[in-house]
PDB file of C-alpha atoms in Angstrom:
ATOM      1  CA  VAL A   1      -0.340  -0.228  -0.242  1.00 74.00           C
ATOM      2  CA  GLY A   2       1.209   3.338   0.569  1.00 90.00           C
ATOM      3  CA  ASP A   3       2.733   6.212  -3.124  1.00 94.00           C
ATOM      4  CA  ASP A   4       5.276   7.352  -2.796  1.00 94.00           C
ATOM      5  CA  SER A   5       3.857  10.929  -5.180  1.00 95.00           C
ATOM      6  CA  ASN A   6       0.864  11.049  -1.459  1.00 95.00           C
ATOM      7  CA  PRO A   7       2.311  13.572   1.229  1.00 93.00           C
ATOM      8  CA  GLY A   8       3.294  10.567   2.856  1.00 94.00           C
ATOM      9  CA  THR A   9       2.271  12.416   6.418  1.00 92.00           C
ATOM     10  CA  SER A  10      -1.020  10.428   7.354  1.00 92.00           C
ATOM     11  CA  GLU A  11      -2.010   6.616   7.612  1.00 92.00           C
ATOM     12  CA  ASP A  12      -4.486   7.016   4.960  1.00 92.00           C
ATOM     13  CA  LEU A  13      -1.784   9.032   2.288  1.00 94.00           C
ATOM     14  CA  PRO A  14       1.435   7.231   3.291  1.00 95.00           C
ATOM     15  CA  TRP A  15       4.826   6.166   1.404  1.00 96.00           C
ATOM     16  CA  ARG A  16       5.863   3.272  -1.033  1.00 95.00           C
ATOM     17  CA  SER A  17       8.374   2.840  -0.715  1.00 96.00           C
ATOM     18  CA  LEU A  18      12.845   2.664   1.426  1.00 96.00           C
ATOM     19  CA  GLU A  19      13.748   4.280  -1.333  1.00 96.00           C
ATOM     20  CA  LYS A  20      11.301   7.343  -0.879  1.00 96.00           C
ATOM     21  CA  VAL A  21      11.726   8.010   3.518  1.00 96.00           C
ATOM     22  CA  ASN A  22      15.672   7.791   2.148  1.00 96.00           C
ATOM     23  CA  SER A  23      15.778  10.374  -0.655  1.00 95.00           C
ATOM     24  CA  PHE A  24      13.506  12.430   2.605  1.00 93.00           C
ATOM     25  CA  TYR A  25      16.319  15.672   4.433  1.00 91.00           C
ATOM     26  CA  ARG A  26      13.653  17.539   5.707  1.00 91.00           C
ATOM     27  CA  LEU A  27      13.248  16.496   8.264  1.00 94.00           C
ATOM     28  CA  ASN A  28      13.243  17.906  11.296  1.00 95.00           C
ATOM     29  CA  PRO A  29      13.951  17.476  15.199  1.00 97.00           C
ATOM     30  CA  GLY A  30      11.377  15.605  17.103  1.00 97.00           C
ATOM     31  CA  ASP A  31      10.054  14.802  13.659  1.00 96.00           C
ATOM     32  CA  HIS A  32       8.729  10.593  13.371  1.00 96.00           C
ATOM     33  CA  ILE A  33       9.398   7.826  10.197  1.00 97.00           C
ATOM     34  CA  LEU A  34       6.968   5.484  11.413  1.00 97.00           C
ATOM     35  CA  PHE A  35       6.527   1.975   9.590  1.00 97.00           C
ATOM     36  CA  LYS A  36       2.933   0.591   8.888  1.00 97.00           C
ATOM     37  CA  ARG A  37       2.498  -3.089  11.892  1.00 97.00           C
ATOM     38  CA  GLY A  38       2.261  -5.886   9.568  1.00 96.00           C
ATOM     39  CA  ASP A  39       3.894  -4.880   6.000  1.00 96.00           C
ATOM     40  CA  ALA A  40       7.028  -5.944   5.341  1.00 97.00           C
ATOM     41  CA  TRP A  41      10.270  -4.242   2.479  1.00 97.00           C
ATOM     42  CA  ASN A  42      13.333  -5.539   1.210  1.00 97.00           C
ATOM     43  CA  GLY A  43      16.713  -2.833   1.148  1.00 98.00           C
ATOM     44  CA  TYR A  44      17.459  -0.669   4.260  1.00 98.00           C
ATOM     45  CA  LEU A  45      17.226   1.931   5.912  1.00 98.00           C
ATOM     46  CA  LYS A  46      19.179   5.015   6.115  1.00 97.00           C
ATOM     47  CA  ILE A  47      18.912   7.490   9.007  1.00 97.00           C
ATOM     48  CA  ASN A  48      18.836  11.572   6.665  1.00 94.00           C
ATOM     49  CA  ALA A  49      18.876  13.282   9.982  1.00 95.00           C
ATOM     50  CA  SER A  50      19.971  13.826  13.300  1.00 97.00           C
ATOM     51  CA  GLY A  51      17.446  15.526  17.188  1.00 97.00           C
ATOM     52  CA  LEU A  52      17.257  17.417  19.684  1.00 97.00           C
ATOM     53  CA  THR A  53      18.347  16.930  23.219  1.00 96.00           C
ATOM     54  CA  ASP A  54      14.736  16.543  23.855  1.00 94.00           C
ATOM     55  CA  LYS A  55      13.699  15.971  20.480  1.00 97.00           C
ATOM     56  CA  SER A  56      14.997  13.025  19.237  1.00 97.00           C
ATOM     57  CA  VAL A  57      13.774  11.902  15.122  1.00 97.00           C
ATOM     58  CA  VAL A  58      11.372   9.292  15.854  1.00 98.00           C
ATOM     59  CA  TYR A  59      11.985   5.838  14.316  1.00 98.00           C
ATOM     60  CA  GLY A  60       9.741   3.287  14.296  1.00 98.00           C
ATOM     61  CA  ALA A  61       5.879   1.757  14.016  1.00 98.00           C
ATOM     62  CA  TYR A  62       2.113   2.947  13.785  1.00 96.00           C
ATOM     63  CA  GLY A  63      -1.351   0.072  13.342  1.00 96.00           C
ATOM     64  CA  ILE A  64      -1.539  -2.837  15.658  1.00 96.00           C
ATOM     65  CA  GLY A  65       0.256  -6.782  14.263  1.00 96.00           C
ATOM     66  CA  ASP A  66       4.117  -7.353  13.978  1.00 97.00           C
ATOM     67  CA  ASN A  67       6.117  -4.551  13.655  1.00 98.00           C
ATOM     68  CA  PRO A  68       6.942  -3.984  10.021  1.00 98.00           C
ATOM     69  CA  ARG A  69       9.666  -6.394   8.688  1.00 98.00           C
ATOM     70  CA  PHE A  70      12.648  -5.061   7.224  1.00 98.00           C
ATOM     71  CA  TYR A  71      14.775  -8.382   4.862  1.00 98.00           C
ATOM     72  CA  GLY A  72      18.393  -7.893   3.180  1.00 98.00           C
ATOM     73  CA  SER A  73      17.568 -10.511   1.079  1.00 98.00           C
ATOM     74  CA  GLU A  74      15.704 -11.359  -1.643  1.00 98.00           C
ATOM     75  CA  ILE A  75      13.665 -13.760  -3.836  1.00 98.00           C
ATOM     76  CA  ILE A  76      15.371 -15.648  -5.048  1.00 98.00           C
ATOM     77  CA  GLY A  77      13.689 -18.078  -8.057  1.00 98.00           C
ATOM     78  CA  GLY A  78      13.340 -19.471 -11.770  1.00 98.00           C
ATOM     79  CA  TRP A  79      15.297 -22.791 -10.696  1.00 98.00           C
ATOM     80  CA  THR A  80      16.308 -25.623 -13.492  1.00 98.00           C
ATOM     81  CA  LEU A  81      18.078 -28.886 -12.425  1.00 98.00           C
ATOM     82  CA  HIS A  82      21.976 -28.104 -12.646  1.00 98.00           C
ATOM     83  CA  THR A  83      22.638 -32.096 -12.044  1.00 97.00           C
ATOM     84  CA  GLY A  84      21.109 -35.178 -10.419  1.00 97.00           C
ATOM     85  CA  ASN A  85      19.803 -33.652  -6.605  1.00 97.00           C
ATOM     86  CA  ILE A  86      21.496 -30.287  -7.623  1.00 98.00           C
ATOM     87  CA  TYR A  87      19.915 -27.163  -9.054  1.00 98.00           C
ATOM     88  CA  LYS A  88      21.138 -23.130 -10.610  1.00 98.00           C
ATOM     89  CA  ALA A  89      19.423 -20.041 -11.184  1.00 98.00           C
ATOM     90  CA  SER A  90      20.530 -17.775 -12.192  1.00 98.00           C
ATOM     91  CA  PHE A  91      21.439 -14.224 -10.274  1.00 98.00           C
ATOM     92  CA  ASN A  92      22.944 -11.426  -9.971  1.00 97.00           C
ATOM     93  CA  LYS A  93      23.294  -9.357  -6.404  1.00 97.00           C
ATOM     94  CA  THR A  94      26.160 -11.449  -5.018  1.00 97.00           C
ATOM     95  CA  ILE A  95      24.600 -13.756  -2.005  1.00 98.00           C
ATOM     96  CA  ASN A  96      26.349 -14.399   0.430  1.00 97.00           C
ATOM     97  CA  GLN A  97      23.419 -16.163   3.219  1.00 98.00           C
ATOM     98  CA  LEU A  98      20.552 -18.102   1.215  1.00 98.00           C
ATOM     99  CA  PHE A  99      17.053 -19.254   3.123  1.00 98.00           C
ATOM    100  CA  ILE A 100      14.588 -22.067   2.191  1.00 98.00           C
ATOM    101  CA  ASP A 101      11.351 -20.446   4.399  1.00 98.00           C
ATOM    102  CA  ASN A 102      13.353 -18.305   6.205  1.00 96.00           C
ATOM    103  CA  SER A 103      15.895 -21.518   7.610  1.00 97.00           C
ATOM    104  CA  ARG A 104      18.987 -20.429   6.634  1.00 98.00           C
ATOM    105  CA  MET A 105      20.735 -24.191   4.611  1.00 98.00           C
ATOM    106  CA  LYS A 106      24.777 -24.110   5.333  1.00 97.00           C
ATOM    107  CA  ALA A 107      27.107 -22.438   2.342  1.00 97.00           C
ATOM    108  CA  ALA A 108      29.309 -25.698   0.280  1.00 98.00           C
ATOM    109  CA  ARG A 109      32.271 -26.669   2.535  1.00 98.00           C
ATOM    110  CA  PHE A 110      34.398 -29.198   3.011  1.00 98.00           C
ATOM    111  CA  PRO A 111      34.627 -31.692   5.141  1.00 97.00           C
ATOM    112  CA  ASN A 112      31.266 -30.916   5.272  1.00 96.00           C
ATOM    113  CA  GLU A 113      31.492 -31.362   9.367  1.00 95.00           C
ATOM    114  CA  GLY A 114      34.511 -30.645  11.069  1.00 96.00           C
ATOM    115  CA  TYR A 115      37.822 -29.264  10.152  1.00 97.00           C
ATOM    116  CA  ALA A 116      40.235 -31.018   7.623  1.00 98.00           C
ATOM    117  CA  TYR A 117      44.061 -31.498   9.540  1.00 98.00           C
ATOM    118  CA  ILE A 118      47.458 -29.632   8.007  1.00 98.00           C
ATOM    119  CA  THR A 119      49.439 -33.054   7.879  1.00 98.00           C
ATOM    120  CA  SER A 120      52.516 -31.289   7.022  1.00 98.00           C
ATOM    121  CA  VAL A 121      53.947 -28.273   6.392  1.00 98.00           C
ATOM    122  CA  ASN A 122      56.460 -27.152   3.544  1.00 97.00           C
ATOM    123  CA  SER A 123      56.589 -23.689   3.322  1.00 97.00           C
ATOM    124  CA  SER A 124      54.979 -20.655   5.619  1.00 96.00           C
ATOM    125  CA  ASP A 125      52.235 -20.347   2.233  1.00 97.00           C
ATOM    126  CA  VAL A 126      52.478 -24.297   1.585  1.00 98.00           C
ATOM    127  CA  PHE A 127      51.062 -27.899   3.891  1.00 98.00           C
ATOM    128  CA  PHE A 128      50.055 -31.092   2.339  1.00 98.00           C
ATOM    129  CA  SER A 129      47.069 -32.699   4.213  1.00 98.00           C
ATOM    130  CA  SER A 130      45.593 -36.589   4.002  1.00 98.00           C
ATOM    131  CA  ASP A 131      42.429 -35.394   4.063  1.00 98.00           C
ATOM    132  CA  LEU A 132      42.292 -33.508   1.317  1.00 98.00           C
ATOM    133  CA  LYS A 133      40.968 -35.240  -2.468  1.00 96.00           C
ATOM    134  CA  PRO A 134      43.569 -35.598  -4.443  1.00 96.00           C
ATOM    135  CA  GLU A 135      41.600 -34.859  -7.378  1.00 96.00           C
ATOM    136  CA  ILE A 136      40.521 -32.037  -7.103  1.00 96.00           C
ATOM    137  CA  ASN A 137      41.542 -28.734  -8.327  1.00 97.00           C
ATOM    138  CA  TYR A 138      41.113 -26.218  -4.996  1.00 98.00           C
ATOM    139  CA  LYS A 139      42.230 -22.780  -6.592  1.00 97.00           C
ATOM    140  CA  GLY A 140      40.223 -19.881  -6.458  1.00 96.00           C
ATOM    141  CA  ALA A 141      38.416 -21.455  -2.689  1.00 97.00           C
ATOM    142  CA  LYS A 142      38.978 -19.916   0.288  1.00 97.00           C
ATOM    143  CA  TRP A 143      40.713 -21.179   2.742  1.00 98.00           C
ATOM    144  CA  ILE A 144      39.649 -20.992   6.386  1.00 97.00           C
ATOM    145  CA  GLY A 145      42.023 -21.610   9.401  1.00 97.00           C
ATOM    146  CA  ARG A 146      42.678 -22.351  12.701  1.00 93.00           C
ATOM    147  CA  THR A 147      46.225 -20.473  12.709  1.00 91.00           C
ATOM    148  CA  VAL A 148      45.782 -19.300  15.958  1.00 88.00           C
ATOM    149  CA  PRO A 149      42.814 -20.359  18.959  1.00 84.00           C
ATOM    150  CA  TYR A 150      41.283 -17.078  19.300  1.00 82.00           C
ATOM    151  CA  ALA A 151      40.435 -16.854  16.208  1.00 80.00           C
ATOM    152  CA  MET A 152      39.369 -18.083  12.160  1.00 88.00           C
ATOM    153  CA  VAL A 153      41.714 -17.001   9.651  1.00 93.00           C
ATOM    154  CA  THR A 154      40.497 -16.762   6.241  1.00 95.00           C
ATOM    155  CA  LEU A 155      43.410 -16.567   2.924  1.00 97.00           C
ATOM    156  CA  ASN A 156      42.769 -17.695  -0.456  1.00 97.00           C
ATOM    157  CA  VAL A 157      44.071 -20.510  -1.970  1.00 98.00           C
ATOM    158  CA  SER A 158      46.293 -20.072  -5.286  1.00 98.00           C
ATOM    159  CA  SER A 159      46.775 -23.474  -6.309  1.00 98.00           C
ATOM    160  CA  SER A 160      46.962 -26.893  -5.135  1.00 98.00           C
ATOM    161  CA  ASN A 161      49.099 -30.118  -6.554  1.00 97.00           C
ATOM    162  CA  GLY A 162      46.778 -33.061  -5.233  1.00 97.00           C
ATOM    163  CA  GLN A 163      47.257 -32.779  -1.482  1.00 98.00           C
ATOM    164  CA  THR A 164      49.289 -30.189  -1.310  1.00 98.00           C
ATOM    165  CA  ILE A 165      48.353 -26.471  -1.106  1.00 98.00           C
ATOM    166  CA  GLN A 166      49.704 -22.946  -1.317  1.00 98.00           C
ATOM    167  CA  LEU A 167      47.454 -20.007  -0.065  1.00 98.00           C
ATOM    168  CA  SER A 168      47.165 -16.194  -1.829  1.00 97.00           C
ATOM    169  CA  GLU A 169      49.992 -14.583   1.557  1.00 96.00           C
ATOM    170  CA  THR A 170      51.956 -16.341   4.878  1.00 95.00           C
ATOM    171  CA  PRO A 171      47.982 -15.929   7.042  1.00 94.00           C
ATOM    172  CA  TYR A 172      48.439 -14.656  10.509  1.00 89.00           C
ATOM    173  CA  ALA A 173      50.831 -17.794  12.615  1.00 90.00           C
ATOM    174  CA  ASP A 174      52.518 -20.364  11.809  1.00 92.00           C
ATOM    175  CA  LEU A 175      50.775 -22.567   9.908  1.00 96.00           C
ATOM    176  CA  ASN A 176      51.266 -26.042  11.787  1.00 96.00           C
ATOM    177  CA  VAL A 177      50.498 -29.602  11.016  1.00 97.00           C
ATOM    178  CA  LYS A 178      46.858 -30.642  13.325  1.00 96.00           C
ATOM    179  CA  GLU A 179      45.914 -27.489  12.793  1.00 96.00           C
ATOM    180  CA  GLY A 180      41.761 -27.315  11.916  1.00 97.00           C
ATOM    181  CA  PHE A 181      41.146 -25.690   8.650  1.00 98.00           C
ATOM    182  CA  ILE A 182      38.225 -25.584   5.765  1.00 98.00           C
ATOM    183  CA  LEU A 183      37.259 -24.744   2.598  1.00 98.00           C
ATOM    184  CA  VAL A 184      34.832 -22.785   0.467  1.00 97.00           C
ATOM    185  CA  GLY A 185      33.800 -21.296  -2.536  1.00 96.00           C
ATOM    186  CA  LYS A 186      33.984 -24.696  -4.843  1.00 97.00           C
ATOM    187  CA  LEU A 187      30.949 -25.567  -6.826  1.00 97.00           C
ATOM    188  CA  GLU A 188      32.661 -28.855  -6.093  1.00 97.00           C
ATOM    189  CA  PHE A 189      31.881 -28.518  -2.305  1.00 98.00           C
ATOM    190  CA  LEU A 190      28.216 -29.090  -3.043  1.00 98.00           C
ATOM    191  CA  ASP A 191      27.821 -32.777  -1.936  1.00 97.00           C
ATOM    192  CA  SER A 192      24.592 -32.464   0.227  1.00 96.00           C
ATOM    193  CA  PRO A 193      21.065 -31.951   0.787  1.00 98.00           C
ATOM    194  CA  GLY A 194      21.448 -28.699   2.419  1.00 98.00           C
ATOM    195  CA  GLU A 195      24.050 -26.946   0.786  1.00 98.00           C
ATOM    196  CA  TRP A 196      24.182 -24.586  -1.679  1.00 98.00           C
ATOM    197  CA  TYR A 197      26.843 -21.970  -4.014  1.00 98.00           C
ATOM    198  CA  TYR A 198      27.726 -19.010  -5.460  1.00 98.00           C
ATOM    199  CA  ASP A 199      29.019 -18.547  -8.400  1.00 97.00           C
ATOM    200  CA  ASN A 200      30.048 -15.136  -8.623  1.00 95.00           C
ATOM    201  CA  GLU A 201      32.029 -15.223 -12.390  1.00 95.00           C
ATOM    202  CA  SER A 202      29.281 -16.520 -14.123  1.00 97.00           C
ATOM    203  CA  LYS A 203      26.096 -14.345 -11.570  1.00 98.00           C
ATOM    204  CA  THR A 204      24.894 -18.544 -10.334  1.00 98.00           C
ATOM    205  CA  VAL A 205      23.469 -19.730  -7.128  1.00 98.00           C
ATOM    206  CA  TYR A 206      22.822 -23.604  -7.067  1.00 98.00           C
ATOM    207  CA  LEU A 207      21.352 -25.595  -4.874  1.00 98.00           C
ATOM    208  CA  TRP A 208      20.635 -29.045  -3.465  1.00 98.00           C
ATOM    209  CA  THR A 209      16.823 -28.929  -1.105  1.00 98.00           C
ATOM    210  CA  PRO A 210      16.919 -31.182   2.338  1.00 98.00           C
ATOM    211  CA  GLY A 211      14.208 -32.998   0.237  1.00 97.00           C
ATOM    212  CA  GLY A 212      16.094 -32.788  -3.083  1.00 97.00           C
ATOM    213  CA  ASP A 213      13.362 -31.439  -4.261  1.00 98.00           C
ATOM    214  CA  SER A 214      12.923 -28.203  -6.596  1.00 98.00           C
ATOM    215  CA  PRO A 215      13.558 -25.514  -4.661  1.00 98.00           C
ATOM    216  CA  ASN A 216      10.295 -23.677  -6.517  1.00 98.00           C
ATOM    217  CA  ASN A 217       9.085 -25.460  -4.564  1.00 98.00           C
ATOM    218  CA  TYR A 218       9.764 -23.189  -1.906  1.00 98.00           C
ATOM    219  CA  GLU A 219      10.785 -19.515  -1.019  1.00 98.00           C
ATOM    220  CA  ILE A 220      13.786 -19.358  -1.664  1.00 98.00           C
ATOM    221  CA  ARG A 221      15.927 -16.039  -0.321  1.00 98.00           C
ATOM    222  CA  GLY A 222      19.347 -14.638  -0.532  1.00 98.00           C
ATOM    223  CA  SER A 223      21.523 -12.289   1.918  1.00 98.00           C
ATOM    224  CA  VAL A 224      22.423  -9.168  -0.688  1.00 98.00           C
ATOM    225  CA  THR A 225      21.947  -5.909   1.501  1.00 98.00           C
ATOM    226  CA  ASN A 226      24.676  -5.222   3.923  1.00 98.00           C
ATOM    227  CA  TYR A 227      22.716  -4.118   7.186  1.00 98.00           C
ATOM    228  CA  GLY A 228      18.774  -3.307   7.940  1.00 98.00           C
ATOM    229  CA  VAL A 229      19.505   0.201   9.300  1.00 98.00           C
ATOM    230  CA  GLU A 230      22.315   3.133   8.456  1.00 98.00           C
ATOM    231  CA  ALA A 231      22.602   5.730  11.608  1.00 98.00           C
ATOM    232  CA  ILE A 232      26.204   7.862  10.639  1.00 97.00           C
ATOM    233  CA  GLN A 233      27.073  11.063  12.084  1.00 97.00           C
ATOM    234  CA  LYS A 234      24.551  11.271  13.751  1.00 97.00           C
ATOM    235  CA  LYS A 235      22.645  12.545  16.664  1.00 98.00           C
ATOM    236  CA  HIS A 236      19.783  12.272  19.095  1.00 98.00           C
ATOM    237  CA  ILE A 237      17.890   9.338  17.441  1.00 98.00           C
ATOM    238  CA  LEU A 238      15.679   6.223  18.422  1.00 98.00           C
ATOM    239  CA  ILE A 239      15.281   3.402  16.692  1.00 98.00           C
ATOM    240  CA  SER A 240      12.044   1.041  17.787  1.00 98.00           C
ATOM    241  CA  ASN A 241       9.719  -1.572  17.365  1.00 98.00           C
ATOM    242  CA  LEU A 242      11.638  -2.830  13.832  1.00 98.00           C
ATOM    243  CA  ASP A 243      12.194  -6.133  13.265  1.00 98.00           C
ATOM    244  CA  LEU A 244      15.519  -6.530  11.071  1.00 98.00           C
ATOM    245  CA  PHE A 245      15.979  -9.863   8.686  1.00 98.00           C
ATOM    246  CA  GLN A 246      18.785 -11.762   7.495  1.00 98.00           C
ATOM    247  CA  TYR A 247      20.549  -9.153   5.986  1.00 98.00           C
ATOM    248  CA  LYS A 248      24.534  -9.718   4.537  1.00 98.00           C
ATOM    249  CA  THR A 249      26.367  -8.197   7.394  1.00 98.00           C
ATOM    250  CA  GLY A 250      24.349  -6.742  10.172  1.00 98.00           C
ATOM    251  CA  GLY A 251      20.624  -5.066  11.744  1.00 98.00           C
ATOM    252  CA  VAL A 252      21.783  -2.292  13.331  1.00 98.00           C
ATOM    253  CA  LEU A 253      24.878   0.097  12.168  1.00 98.00           C
ATOM    254  CA  LEU A 254      25.898   3.447  13.899  1.00 98.00           C
ATOM    255  CA  SER A 255      28.934   5.381  12.866  1.00 97.00           C
ATOM    256  CA  SER A 256      30.331   8.455  14.233  1.00 97.00           C
ATOM    257  CA  SER A 257      26.623   8.637  15.669  1.00 97.00           C
ATOM    258  CA  SER A 258      26.100   9.527  19.516  1.00 97.00           C
ATOM    259  CA  PHE A 259      22.892   9.744  21.921  1.00 98.00           C
ATOM    260  CA  ILE A 260      21.168   7.294  19.901  1.00 98.00           C
ATOM    261  CA  ARG A 261      18.361   4.771  21.552  1.00 98.00           C
ATOM    262  CA  VAL A 262      18.356   1.703  19.750  1.00 98.00           C
ATOM    263  CA  GLU A 263      15.540  -0.484  22.059  1.00 98.00           C
ATOM    264  CA  GLY A 264      12.682  -3.374  20.608  1.00 98.00           C
ATOM    265  CA  ASN A 265      14.353  -3.913  17.731  1.00 98.00           C
ATOM    266  CA  SER A 266      15.000  -7.600  16.670  1.00 98.00           C
ATOM    267  CA  VAL A 267      17.785  -8.956  13.736  1.00 98.00           C
ATOM    268  CA  ILE A 268      16.734 -12.442  12.877  1.00 98.00           C
ATOM    269  CA  ASN A 269      20.087 -14.549  10.920  1.00 98.00           C
ATOM    270  CA  PRO A 270      22.220 -11.049  10.407  1.00 98.00           C
ATOM    271  CA  GLU A 271      25.230 -13.101   8.355  1.00 97.00           C
ATOM    272  CA  SER A 272      27.291 -11.302  11.107  1.00 96.00           C
ATOM    273  CA  ARG A 273      26.680  -8.423  13.664  1.00 96.00           C
ATOM    274  CA  GLY A 274      23.338  -8.233  15.082  1.00 98.00           C
ATOM    275  CA  ILE A 275      24.064  -4.287  16.371  1.00 98.00           C
ATOM    276  CA  TYR A 276      27.719  -2.540  15.544  1.00 98.00           C
ATOM    277  CA  GLY A 277      27.919   1.168  17.334  1.00 96.00           C
ATOM    278  CA  GLU A 278      31.640   1.959  16.610  1.00 95.00           C
ATOM    279  CA  SER A 279      32.788   5.558  16.297  1.00 94.00           C
ATOM    280  CA  GLY A 280      29.874   7.604  19.479  1.00 93.00           C
ATOM    281  CA  SER A 281      28.762   7.406  22.733  1.00 94.00           C
ATOM    282  CA  ASN A 282      26.133   7.709  25.053  1.00 95.00           C
ATOM    283  CA  ASN A 283      24.241   5.043  23.172  1.00 96.00           C
ATOM    284  CA  ILE A 284      21.415   3.161  24.671  1.00 96.00           C
ATOM    285  CA  ILE A 285      21.138  -0.662  23.474  1.00 97.00           C
ATOM    286  CA  GLU A 286      17.993  -2.492  25.129  1.00 97.00           C
ATOM    287  CA  ASN A 287      15.537  -4.971  25.327  1.00 98.00           C
ATOM    288  CA  ASN A 288      15.809  -5.986  21.767  1.00 98.00           C
ATOM    289  CA  ILE A 289      16.203  -9.768  19.936  1.00 98.00           C
ATOM    290  CA  VAL A 290      19.174 -10.766  17.736  1.00 98.00           C
ATOM    291  CA  LYS A 291      19.597 -14.372  17.258  1.00 98.00           C
ATOM    292  CA  GLY A 292      21.740 -16.075  14.172  1.00 97.00           C
ATOM    293  CA  ALA A 293      24.973 -13.735  14.103  1.00 97.00           C
ATOM    294  CA  GLY A 294      27.854 -15.418  13.078  1.00 92.00           C
ATOM    295  CA  HIS A 295      29.705 -13.149  15.503  1.00 91.00           C
ATOM    296  CA  PHE A 296      28.279 -11.131  17.591  1.00 93.00           C
ATOM    297  CA  GLY A 297      24.932 -10.374  19.239  1.00 97.00           C
ATOM    298  CA  ILE A 298      26.170  -7.269  19.969  1.00 96.00           C
ATOM    299  CA  GLU A 299      29.775  -4.986  19.893  1.00 95.00           C
ATOM    300  CA  LEU A 300      30.234  -1.899  20.423  1.00 92.00           C
ATOM    301  CA  PHE A 301      32.769   0.905  20.027  1.00 88.00           C
ATOM    302  CA  GLU A 302      34.030   3.975  21.597  1.00 80.00           C
TER     303      GLU A 302
END
């Protein structure tokens, strides 16, 4: 409902799109940008103006029902059979998450569970692993290794020869025997139900559904938008009662922003962070729900 040619100042004559909201800069302290409960949008919300100490600019909800939903993912359709149980579809935006009926699928990887392990180290960026399949050319894959106990290091594979891999550079901390790693980013790794792979060169998504049937039987969504709400160099903002789903990086970004209140929101399945703030102060984050974040639920730096 709504029309971007409307004045947007009443429930009877609302705007329609996030693009219209994001292009509107004539906000004053105390103004409210409200989204109808029960409605949904694809994309992100850009905070365009600051408020004052006693007059915050409010981004929230009106009406009855579920909170307004914002999706960082888009629907992928037009699936055809590739081979076996693997289907493919053209999609011209890079994705880093894929969902079937809002359930997150696993990116194709080697091995399918747990880690492969380094058997011997040839040099600072070359190792041999007896766990690797010698028939696969691993060049172009991403190597994710446990060279340090508190983090995963990600590097490109520059070449491979049988069960020997050369990395694009020396990883942080040395390679050592019995250190675990996984590999992602090759169609050859897609060998199990519930896995997917995106080929950035051909702009093609590959998917093996959990039941092995056609993805056309489901709603398939891929994450394409980095953050759900972005506040950059803003002050005195209230962000409340918004539900943010399936964003490529995180739900809420506060950058060089202060006196921001983020409350009563839900962030579901962001790839990295739920709520992230940097170079700001006096921000209040309370009564939010974060589920399925790949790294941090809430991460703030002054």
